[in-house]
Amino acid sequence: MCGIIGYLGDREATPVLMDGLKRLEYRGYDSAGVAVLQQGAEMTSVTKSEAKVDLLIAKLQDNMPSGRLGIGHTRWATHGKPTIVNAHPHTDCYGRISVVHNGIIENFAELKQELEAAGHEFVSDTDTEVVPHLIEQYYKGDFLSAVRQALQRIRGAYALAMFSLEDPELLVGARLNAPLVVGIGEGEYFVASDITAIIPYTKKVLILGEGEMAAVTPLGSTVTTLDGLPVEAKVIHVDWDVSQAEKGGFPHFMLKEIQETPEAVSNALRGRLDEDGHVSFMEFNASDQHLRRFEEVRLLGMGTSLHAAMVGENVIEDWAGIPARAQDASEFRYRRPTLGERTLTVVITQSGETADTLVGLRQARDRGSLTVAVTNVVGSTAARDSDGAIYLHSGPEIGVASTKTFIAHLVSQYLLALRLATAHGRVSLERREEIARSLKTLPDEIRRVLANHKEIARLAHHYSRFRNFMYVGRGLNHPVALEGALKLKEISYLHAEGSSGGELKHGPIALLDRDFPVVAICTDCATKEKMISNVHEVVARDAPVLALVSEGDHNLDDLATDVIEVPAADEAASAILSSVVLQLFAYHVAVELGCDVDQPRNLAKSVTVE
Ligand code: G6P
């Protein structure tokens, strides 16, 4: 979704805003803009670009506004095309009040009508523009009070950063159903959609809660509810470092993040898994007795996180023997919920801010279900709103397509399944030890996959001439196939779909011909023989086959068109190793096609609107 940033302090605001917007660009990149209160000139300078942040930066470098207070925005369009007039910041009739917004104002049409009737003139098609006009309408000499009154009228989702010419030492942030953090530096303050925008400047961060506002002045920041009641805000210290949010010599964040996977796995395991397979989570430390109460597990997520949920569903049922169900959170929220106190709800979300997932979480909680968020972002809304949290500790992920965090999610699902299996007494000590050994060797096995990088790139080069792909797997490799297909379509815009091996012949096989290759995951697992039968079926239809097999397995050498060997491992570890192969494959196909790998068209890293 859109990224917003605000600055108030002793430095020149414009370079800080430019830098922050570059770091936030992964949230959206349809258009961008900044507003800076120009010192001495008693005017606000607004600069916008109808394209990515780089174009904005070029404009600003030609004509750099000077001032110590400013706001910036990088947009993922909802209402109105990505044009200059629709780019944020938006202002009131006289350009005194400047606002940037992430979210959707649901009642903007009625507010706009009311404001137009009162004489306000609108220039854009956006929902956001009602905000500065509404504040203007209520302004009687007290900016904060006008903001409060305006926000009382607004329905929907917002993270806002705003200032007024009339109050040159006041930066205001507010949030409802969209994330906003306040960074506290030495004599300087920031508001931003997320921590990555401000880590070069401060590690002290205050995370605004739902329906809270921050009034930032050179003397400090005050947090209140939208009604003005004081809130005791908790400051957290962030342990991400700035190099993690930079490319560090790699051509793309996506490649850098894939290379960081071994470390992401180590971080997800650290301190949680004993040699004997005993699992403990610091922020979700329910007793065995408590965990035994659960008769069902629901797993909610979207996109890549939904695929991680499907892997979780599979291992929880298999290892712990508890009925488990992975659900698309956006569908779950509109169904008649059948969960209750005996259901453990696991929400899977890298960002911790996906709107649909958060609504699902709240619905589950309202029905008495115990909730646990599996997320990469400490202090995110999902973590705060859940009863427990399992943090991935993967460090920031900037590439829009999730890679290292998908793998860390799978590791977390394995740990959770093992934890539940132990509490329910459904797993032997030997089996626990075996799983623990396999998980602990994973970082080294992933390094071996990464070392095969050139071969995967060679195959990607060859396969990039096709326009359609079918990914096929069974068991855990079914969600792995779905995720492989998603990765390819997200970043290369090629048509790719995933199917279970069994489902293939019930429809999808009709698509196949010599121009429609199949990526078949045939690594060692209980259903390997069935997968090999599927490969025979598709070869009989002339479809080229790229098969993933366990190292040393030559069964498909004469059948598949091409074979990629994956280090031999048990089914759970193998699903992870195959996923890394498919991420690299998608990456190289996209690079081969000249696509913008880190910022694929139409997508946003974190979707904070429904
Ligand atoms: C967006 C992203 C996907 C991501 C999904 C869920 O659609 O483009 O890559 O998987 O959101 O995000 P979450 O932060 O909840 O894991």
XYZ file of C-alpha atoms and ligand atoms in Angstrom:
626
model
C 0.000 0.000 0.000
C 1.058 3.629 -0.003
C 4.076 4.679 2.021
C 4.057 7.876 4.053
C 6.754 9.766 5.899
C 6.949 13.022 7.851
C 9.912 14.880 9.338
C 10.345 17.629 11.930
C 13.804 18.497 13.207
C 17.030 20.385 12.677
C 18.025 18.939 9.328
C 16.819 19.867 5.908
C 13.588 17.877 5.551
C 13.717 17.258 1.789
C 16.701 14.842 1.690
C 15.234 12.895 4.639
C 11.897 12.610 2.844
C 13.580 11.550 -0.418
C 15.573 8.873 1.380
C 12.523 7.693 3.343
C 10.395 7.460 0.212
C 13.057 5.359 -1.532
C 12.937 2.977 1.422
C 9.138 2.935 1.407
C 8.813 2.516 -2.324
C 8.143 -1.193 -2.014
C 4.748 -0.284 -0.546
C 3.603 1.345 -3.798
C 5.145 3.244 -6.683
C 2.460 4.652 -8.955
C 3.294 8.260 -8.148
C 5.031 10.236 -5.408
C 5.220 13.651 -3.808
C 6.463 15.797 -0.948
C 5.306 18.971 0.791
C 7.883 21.035 2.662
C 7.170 24.052 4.792
C 9.660 26.566 3.432
C 11.317 28.519 6.171
C 10.987 32.260 5.981
C 8.910 32.114 2.811
C 5.705 31.341 4.722
C 4.606 28.959 2.053
C 4.476 25.248 1.450
C 6.340 23.856 -1.500
C 4.634 20.840 -3.063
C 6.500 18.692 -5.602
C 4.934 15.650 -7.275
C 5.750 13.068 -9.901
C 3.315 10.915 -11.854
C 5.725 7.982 -11.725
C 8.216 6.393 -9.378
C 10.144 8.060 -6.588
C 13.250 8.460 -8.797
C 11.403 10.931 -10.994
C 10.362 12.891 -7.913
C 13.950 12.890 -6.670
C 15.190 14.210 -10.027
C 12.660 17.041 -9.811
C 13.646 17.857 -6.246
C 17.325 17.861 -7.097
C 16.635 20.530 -9.708
C 14.679 22.612 -7.258
C 15.228 21.591 -3.648
C 12.786 23.172 -1.189
C 14.465 24.208 2.050
C 12.674 23.653 5.340
C 12.688 21.574 8.518
C 9.130 20.264 8.402
C 7.749 18.146 5.609
C 5.741 15.108 4.540
C 6.115 12.648 1.664
C 4.148 9.907 -0.043
C 4.607 7.068 -2.502
C 1.306 5.891 -3.895
C -0.438 2.620 -4.697
C -3.517 3.956 -6.446
C -6.991 3.142 -5.152
C -9.219 6.103 -6.084
C -8.077 7.884 -9.235
C -5.402 7.128 -11.802
C -1.728 7.705 -11.033
C -1.508 11.289 -12.316
C 0.147 14.428 -10.939
C -3.137 15.832 -9.593
C -3.976 12.589 -7.854
C -0.489 12.242 -6.351
C -0.198 13.170 -2.675
C 0.298 15.454 -0.743
C -3.157 16.986 -1.017
C -3.974 20.415 0.290
C -6.939 22.567 1.296
C -8.305 25.404 -0.880
C -5.475 27.795 0.008
C -2.552 25.369 0.170
C -2.161 25.912 3.909
C -2.888 22.395 5.095
C -0.932 19.480 3.583
C -1.863 15.825 4.025
C -0.494 12.428 2.953
C -2.613 9.331 3.417
C -2.429 5.571 3.256
C -5.791 3.794 3.309
C -9.288 4.415 2.000
C -11.775 7.032 3.207
C -14.977 5.078 2.705
C -17.406 7.984 3.142
C -15.412 10.380 0.965
C -18.218 10.828 -1.594
C -20.706 12.200 0.935
C -18.034 14.339 2.629
C -16.940 15.732 -0.725
C -20.507 16.646 -1.612
C -20.954 18.396 1.714
C -17.654 20.268 1.384
C -18.332 21.296 -2.201
C -21.700 22.657 -1.102
C -19.814 24.687 1.500
C -17.626 26.179 -1.251
C -14.519 23.957 -1.176
C -12.866 23.332 -4.511
C -11.463 19.900 -5.276
C -8.835 19.238 -7.887
C -8.275 15.453 -7.713
C -10.260 12.222 -8.012
C -8.873 10.899 -4.743
C -10.666 10.058 -1.538
C -7.785 11.660 0.388
C -8.459 15.209 -0.720
C -11.500 15.431 1.571
C -9.147 15.312 4.570
C -7.378 18.700 4.148
C -10.665 20.335 3.158
C -12.457 18.895 6.166
C -9.677 20.119 8.455
C -9.899 23.528 6.769
C -13.639 23.535 7.404
C -13.123 22.996 11.129
C -10.042 25.202 11.503
C -10.611 28.075 13.941
C -7.017 28.767 14.926
C -6.215 25.386 16.529
C -4.845 22.879 14.013
C -4.914 19.884 16.351
C -8.479 20.475 17.340
C -9.494 20.852 13.672
C -7.746 17.564 12.839
C -9.577 15.831 15.676
C -12.943 17.108 14.559
C -12.237 16.109 10.969
C -11.143 12.599 11.924
C -14.343 12.066 13.901
C -16.191 12.392 10.604
C -14.068 10.012 8.598
C -14.874 6.332 8.119
C -12.503 3.776 6.661
C -8.807 3.218 7.010
C -6.089 5.774 7.351
C -2.561 6.501 8.309
C -2.107 10.235 7.915
C 0.731 12.713 8.240
C -0.164 16.401 8.118
C 0.969 19.909 8.875
C -0.315 23.436 8.520
C 1.397 26.685 7.538
C -0.213 28.212 10.590
C 1.671 25.855 12.966
C 5.213 25.640 11.594
C 6.426 23.528 14.522
C 3.730 20.864 14.561
C 3.649 17.583 12.656
C 0.555 15.436 13.193
C 0.163 11.697 12.575
C -2.983 9.614 13.030
C -3.995 6.057 12.338
C -7.039 3.847 12.053
C -6.714 0.403 10.438
C -3.415 1.302 8.749
C 0.037 1.319 10.317
C 1.969 4.362 11.522
C 5.085 4.663 13.647
C 6.772 7.668 15.237
C 10.568 7.699 15.235
C 12.286 9.558 18.043
C 15.757 10.867 17.197
C 18.083 13.397 18.825
C 16.082 16.599 18.522
C 14.245 15.270 15.490
C 11.095 13.258 14.877
C 9.669 11.162 12.100
C 6.328 9.630 11.311
C 6.305 6.773 8.830
C 4.295 3.852 7.553
C 6.948 1.498 8.805
C 10.270 1.256 10.511
C 12.362 0.646 7.374
C 11.882 4.283 6.323
C 13.568 5.654 9.405
C 16.163 3.088 10.552
C 19.102 5.155 9.251
C 18.080 7.917 11.666
C 16.793 6.266 14.824
C 16.113 2.899 16.431
C 13.712 4.392 18.996
C 10.202 3.925 17.753
C 6.780 4.467 19.145
C 4.054 2.461 17.470
C 0.702 4.196 17.333
C -2.284 2.083 18.298
C -5.635 2.010 16.526
C -7.447 5.330 16.715
C -4.454 7.193 18.103
C -2.888 10.492 17.122
C 0.609 11.842 17.640
C 1.302 15.557 17.897
C 4.996 16.083 17.288
C 6.762 19.350 18.171
C 10.451 20.192 18.718
C 9.816 19.471 22.414
C 8.627 15.907 21.931
C 5.654 13.874 20.845
C 2.320 13.528 22.603
C 0.034 10.624 21.871
C -3.709 10.832 22.407
C -6.829 9.092 21.259
C -8.728 10.773 18.444
C -10.879 12.338 21.196
C -7.805 13.904 22.785
C -7.479 11.590 25.786
C -3.815 11.004 26.705
C -2.314 7.622 25.853
C 0.781 6.176 27.443
C 2.759 5.215 24.372
C 5.378 2.501 24.574
C 8.734 3.155 22.942
C 10.437 0.107 21.450
C 14.037 -0.309 20.331
C 14.358 -1.818 16.893
C 17.154 -4.294 16.259
C 17.104 -4.057 12.451
C 20.169 -2.400 11.045
C 20.332 -0.145 8.060
C 22.439 -2.458 5.876
C 19.630 -5.032 6.017
C 17.387 -2.578 4.199
C 19.922 -1.851 1.446
C 20.928 -3.865 -1.599
C 24.534 -4.314 -0.492
C 25.932 -4.877 -3.976
C 23.143 -7.197 -5.199
C 21.299 -6.148 -8.370
C 17.944 -6.641 -6.662
C 16.559 -6.886 -3.139
C 14.865 -10.117 -4.154
C 18.165 -11.832 -4.929
C 19.760 -10.447 -1.771
C 16.843 -11.705 0.290
C 16.940 -15.168 -1.271
C 20.646 -15.284 -0.389
C 19.739 -14.340 3.189
C 17.501 -17.399 3.559
C 19.979 -19.583 5.508
C 20.286 -16.816 8.086
C 16.503 -16.315 8.143
C 16.070 -20.021 8.946
C 18.686 -19.849 11.714
C 16.941 -16.806 13.166
C 13.542 -18.502 13.082
C 14.982 -21.497 14.936
C 17.234 -19.668 17.391
C 16.455 -20.439 21.019
C 13.304 -22.332 20.128
C 14.304 -25.885 19.339
C 16.192 -28.324 21.586
C 18.115 -31.354 20.328
C 15.247 -33.540 21.530
C 12.736 -31.606 19.447
C 11.279 -29.692 22.346
C 9.945 -26.334 21.097
C 9.391 -23.140 23.067
C 8.231 -19.740 21.846
C 8.986 -16.773 24.026
C 5.959 -14.698 23.081
C 3.556 -17.628 22.831
C 4.247 -19.760 25.753
C 1.025 -21.679 26.384
C 1.389 -24.744 28.623
C 0.913 -28.303 27.341
C -2.323 -28.481 29.284
C -3.571 -25.305 27.639
C -2.602 -26.490 24.148
C -4.372 -29.813 24.711
C -7.665 -27.925 24.904
C -7.550 -27.150 21.209
C -9.539 -29.478 19.024
C -8.966 -27.535 15.820
C -6.479 -25.114 14.287
C -7.441 -22.399 11.793
C -4.712 -20.728 9.775
C -5.478 -17.423 8.046
C -3.365 -15.562 5.513
C -3.244 -13.981 2.070
C -0.950 -14.430 -0.927
C 2.321 -16.096 -0.054
C 1.272 -16.262 3.577
C -1.788 -18.294 2.603
C 0.532 -20.829 0.980
C 2.541 -20.970 4.210
C -0.773 -21.540 6.009
C -1.510 -24.492 3.708
C 1.835 -26.027 4.594
C 1.009 -25.435 8.272
C -2.390 -27.108 7.870
C -0.716 -30.157 6.407
C 1.971 -30.616 9.084
C -0.305 -29.811 12.009
C -2.700 -32.546 10.906
C 0.092 -34.944 10.068
C 2.325 -34.485 13.123
C -0.132 -33.388 15.803
C -3.246 -35.187 14.548
C -5.366 -32.078 15.083
C -7.878 -31.063 12.400
C -6.426 -27.986 10.726
C -7.761 -25.703 8.035
C -5.969 -22.986 6.091
C -8.239 -20.221 4.865
C -8.020 -17.191 2.654
C -8.618 -14.500 5.288
C -10.605 -12.339 2.863
C -13.106 -15.166 2.402
C -13.089 -16.261 6.018
C -14.217 -12.817 7.133
C -17.461 -13.062 5.156
C -18.356 -16.598 6.119
C -20.381 -17.685 9.067
C -17.604 -18.319 11.581
C -17.718 -21.739 13.165
C -14.796 -21.398 15.505
C -14.758 -20.914 19.238
C -12.835 -21.488 22.442
C -11.552 -24.857 21.323
C -10.019 -23.379 18.167
C -6.482 -22.073 17.971
C -6.317 -19.394 15.264
C -2.950 -18.804 13.659
C -2.659 -15.675 11.520
C 0.226 -15.710 9.111
C 1.391 -12.346 7.870
C 4.878 -11.115 7.062
C 3.993 -7.460 7.543
C 1.457 -7.958 10.309
C -0.646 -5.287 8.581
C -2.663 -7.032 5.850
C -6.193 -5.664 6.229
C -8.064 -8.875 5.409
C -5.916 -10.940 7.740
C -6.390 -8.462 10.579
C -10.163 -8.541 10.232
C -10.084 -12.359 10.282
C -7.951 -12.214 13.406
C -10.409 -9.915 15.179
C -13.376 -12.067 14.202
C -11.663 -15.168 15.554
C -10.739 -13.381 18.772
C -14.280 -12.059 19.206
C -15.515 -15.652 19.084
C -13.293 -16.678 21.942
C -10.580 -18.359 19.883
C -7.016 -18.055 21.159
C -5.030 -16.193 18.499
C -1.364 -16.282 17.625
C 0.256 -14.095 14.968
C 3.214 -15.368 12.996
C 4.848 -12.217 11.670
C 8.145 -10.605 10.792
C 7.349 -7.207 12.254
C 7.682 -6.723 15.991
C 4.926 -4.449 17.275
C 2.829 -4.860 14.097
C -0.937 -4.723 14.422
C -1.294 -8.500 14.081
C 1.219 -9.041 16.883
C -0.424 -6.471 19.106
C -3.947 -7.709 18.510
C -3.180 -11.404 19.054
C -2.898 -13.330 22.313
C 0.558 -14.536 21.320
C 3.166 -13.892 18.655
C 5.776 -15.939 16.866
C 8.283 -13.573 15.291
C 10.202 -14.599 12.197
C 13.222 -12.375 12.960
C 14.123 -12.364 9.255
C 15.110 -8.696 9.146
C 13.387 -6.326 6.727
C 12.092 -7.751 3.454
C 11.987 -5.078 0.779
C 11.394 -7.061 -2.437
C 7.644 -7.055 -3.060
C 7.685 -10.801 -3.729
C 8.222 -12.573 -0.406
C 11.127 -15.007 -0.393
C 13.146 -15.430 2.802
C 10.093 -14.735 4.943
C 8.070 -17.445 3.174
C 10.774 -19.907 4.169
C 10.869 -18.535 7.728
C 7.082 -18.939 7.835
C 7.420 -22.602 6.857
C 10.028 -23.146 9.575
C 7.680 -21.496 12.082
C 4.824 -23.759 10.982
C 7.027 -26.804 11.513
C 7.934 -25.589 14.991
C 4.318 -24.895 15.843
C 3.236 -28.326 14.580
C 5.965 -29.948 16.650
C 4.917 -27.940 19.699
C 1.289 -29.041 19.293
C 2.270 -32.639 18.551
C 4.317 -32.753 21.750
C 1.575 -31.197 23.885
C -0.984 -33.652 22.477
C 1.424 -36.559 22.967
C 1.240 -37.533 19.295
C 4.938 -37.666 18.451
C 7.645 -40.013 19.707
C 10.954 -38.799 21.066
C 12.775 -40.422 18.103
C 10.583 -38.615 15.591
C 11.033 -35.317 17.417
C 14.787 -35.747 17.409
C 14.708 -36.604 13.722
C 12.698 -33.464 12.864
C 14.984 -31.321 15.041
C 18.097 -32.688 13.302
C 16.621 -32.059 9.893
C 15.613 -28.475 10.746
C 19.003 -27.687 12.216
C 20.826 -28.783 9.066
C 18.517 -26.754 6.831
C 20.649 -23.569 6.630
C 23.564 -25.592 5.220
C 21.320 -27.470 2.808
C 19.875 -24.168 1.578
C 23.429 -22.923 1.014
C 23.923 -25.911 -1.270
C 20.823 -24.928 -3.268
C 22.132 -21.385 -3.535
C 25.455 -22.726 -4.780
C 23.531 -24.266 -7.716
C 22.464 -20.795 -8.703
C 24.118 -20.793 -12.145
C 22.413 -23.996 -13.254
C 19.007 -22.650 -12.179
C 19.760 -19.405 -14.063
C 20.696 -21.420 -17.170
C 17.396 -23.290 -17.079
C 15.474 -20.084 -16.414
C 17.095 -18.570 -19.488
C 15.895 -21.519 -21.549
C 12.347 -21.582 -20.105
C 11.813 -17.820 -20.322
C 10.690 -18.257 -23.951
C 7.436 -19.919 -22.768
C 4.360 -17.860 -21.862
C 2.466 -20.408 -19.740
C 3.548 -22.666 -16.901
C 1.899 -25.366 -14.828
C 3.404 -26.117 -11.397
C 2.513 -29.483 -9.913
C 3.148 -31.083 -6.528
C 1.481 -33.334 -3.977
C 1.274 -33.227 -0.183
C 3.415 -30.400 1.175
C 4.614 -29.817 -2.358
C 1.127 -28.814 -3.462
C 1.308 -25.422 -1.657
C 4.966 -25.263 -2.699
C 3.797 -25.571 -6.336
C 1.130 -22.884 -5.801
C 3.757 -20.583 -4.321
C 6.204 -21.320 -7.160
C 3.522 -20.337 -9.677
C 2.598 -17.218 -7.702
C 6.233 -16.116 -7.559
C 6.626 -16.490 -11.301
C 3.471 -14.601 -12.202
C 4.083 -11.835 -9.668
C 7.440 -10.812 -11.033
C 7.490 -11.962 -14.677
C 3.797 -11.428 -15.604
C 3.779 -14.857 -17.251
C 0.749 -17.049 -16.831
C 1.474 -19.690 -14.221
C -0.860 -21.902 -12.267
C -0.420 -24.510 -9.628
C -2.247 -27.793 -9.270
C -2.064 -30.830 -7.097
C -0.826 -33.850 -9.016
C -4.176 -35.555 -8.460
C -6.244 -32.607 -9.641
C -4.202 -32.186 -12.805
C -6.147 -34.684 -14.845
C -9.494 -33.262 -13.748
C -9.116 -30.183 -15.914
C -5.769 -28.395 -15.933
C -4.196 -31.058 -18.160
C -6.382 -29.790 -21.013
C -4.149 -26.713 -21.209
C -0.959 -28.632 -21.842
C 0.877 -28.885 -25.124
C 4.433 -28.460 -26.354
C 4.355 -24.752 -25.491
C 3.040 -25.191 -21.965
C 5.751 -26.578 -19.675
C 5.145 -28.318 -16.392
C 7.315 -27.701 -13.347
C 6.931 -30.967 -11.440
C 8.096 -31.343 -7.835
C 9.103 -34.990 -7.647
C 11.406 -35.001 -4.632
C 11.394 -37.898 -2.141
C 8.085 -38.126 -0.294
C 5.233 -40.544 0.256
C 3.616 -39.633 -3.072
C 6.720 -39.543 -5.264
C 5.604 -42.501 -7.370
C 2.281 -40.767 -8.022
C 4.120 -37.662 -9.140
C 6.189 -39.726 -11.541
C 2.937 -41.075 -13.014
C 1.798 -37.476 -13.463
C 5.007 -36.713 -15.327
C 4.308 -39.645 -17.659
C 0.833 -38.255 -18.284
C 2.050 -34.794 -19.225
C 4.951 -36.050 -21.318
C 2.394 -38.084 -23.283
C 0.742 -34.739 -24.089
C 4.039 -33.298 -25.371
C 4.435 -30.819 -22.511
C 8.056 -30.059 -21.633
C 8.820 -31.023 -18.031
C 11.214 -29.354 -15.632
C 11.413 -31.813 -12.730
C 12.757 -31.167 -9.241
C 14.178 -34.423 -7.881
C 16.119 -35.428 -4.790
C 19.862 -35.483 -5.301
C 21.009 -38.801 -6.779
C 17.553 -39.772 -8.050
C 17.822 -40.630 -11.752
C 14.300 -41.992 -12.269
C 13.288 -39.039 -14.401
C 16.499 -38.542 -16.350
C 15.056 -40.056 -19.528
C 11.541 -38.764 -19.091
C 11.734 -35.127 -18.010
C 13.049 -32.481 -20.382
C 15.229 -31.046 -17.641
C 16.008 -32.039 -14.083
C 17.117 -29.947 -11.110
C 18.562 -31.871 -8.188
C 17.569 -30.718 -4.708
C 19.558 -31.908 -1.660
C 17.959 -35.097 -0.325
C 15.966 -34.410 2.837
C 12.783 -35.405 4.620
C 9.522 -34.104 3.194
C 9.298 -30.979 5.363
C 12.861 -29.831 4.729
C 12.590 -30.785 1.087
C 9.533 -28.515 0.664
C 11.722 -25.641 1.807
C 14.633 -26.551 -0.464
C 12.326 -26.846 -3.481
C 10.782 -23.479 -2.614
C 14.197 -21.815 -2.731
C 14.844 -23.405 -6.149
C 11.518 -22.090 -7.453
C 12.196 -18.602 -6.079
C 15.536 -18.499 -7.887
C 13.926 -19.858 -11.047
C 11.222 -17.141 -10.994
C 13.840 -14.488 -10.269
C 15.992 -15.449 -13.242
C 13.055 -15.753 -15.637
C 11.928 -12.250 -14.641
C 15.435 -10.822 -15.025
C 15.742 -12.521 -18.404
C 12.492 -10.828 -19.496
C 13.719 -7.445 -18.272
C 11.019 -7.108 -15.602
C 11.232 -4.833 -12.586
C 11.783 -7.657 -10.119
C 11.632 -5.664 -6.887
C 8.669 -3.539 -7.889
C 6.335 -5.598 -10.062
C 3.492 -3.711 -11.687
C 0.192 -3.317 -9.820
C 1.432 -5.004 -6.639
C 2.233 -3.696 -3.188
C 4.170 -5.422 -0.467
C 1.604 -4.819 2.180
C -2.089 -4.474 1.368
C -3.606 -2.426 4.149
C -6.991 -1.934 2.487
C -9.661 -4.519 1.842
C 0.537 -8.711 -0.727
C 1.929 -9.039 -1.222
C 2.179 -10.533 -1.124
C 1.930 -11.000 0.302
C 0.516 -10.649 0.763
C 0.302 -10.944 2.238
O -0.397 -9.195 -1.624
O 2.100 -8.599 -2.567
O 3.521 -10.808 -1.477
O 2.120 -12.379 0.381
O 0.297 -9.255 0.584
O 1.144 -10.132 2.996
P 1.493 -10.399 4.499
O 2.313 -9.212 4.915
O 0.194 -10.478 5.229
O 2.240 -11.662 4.573
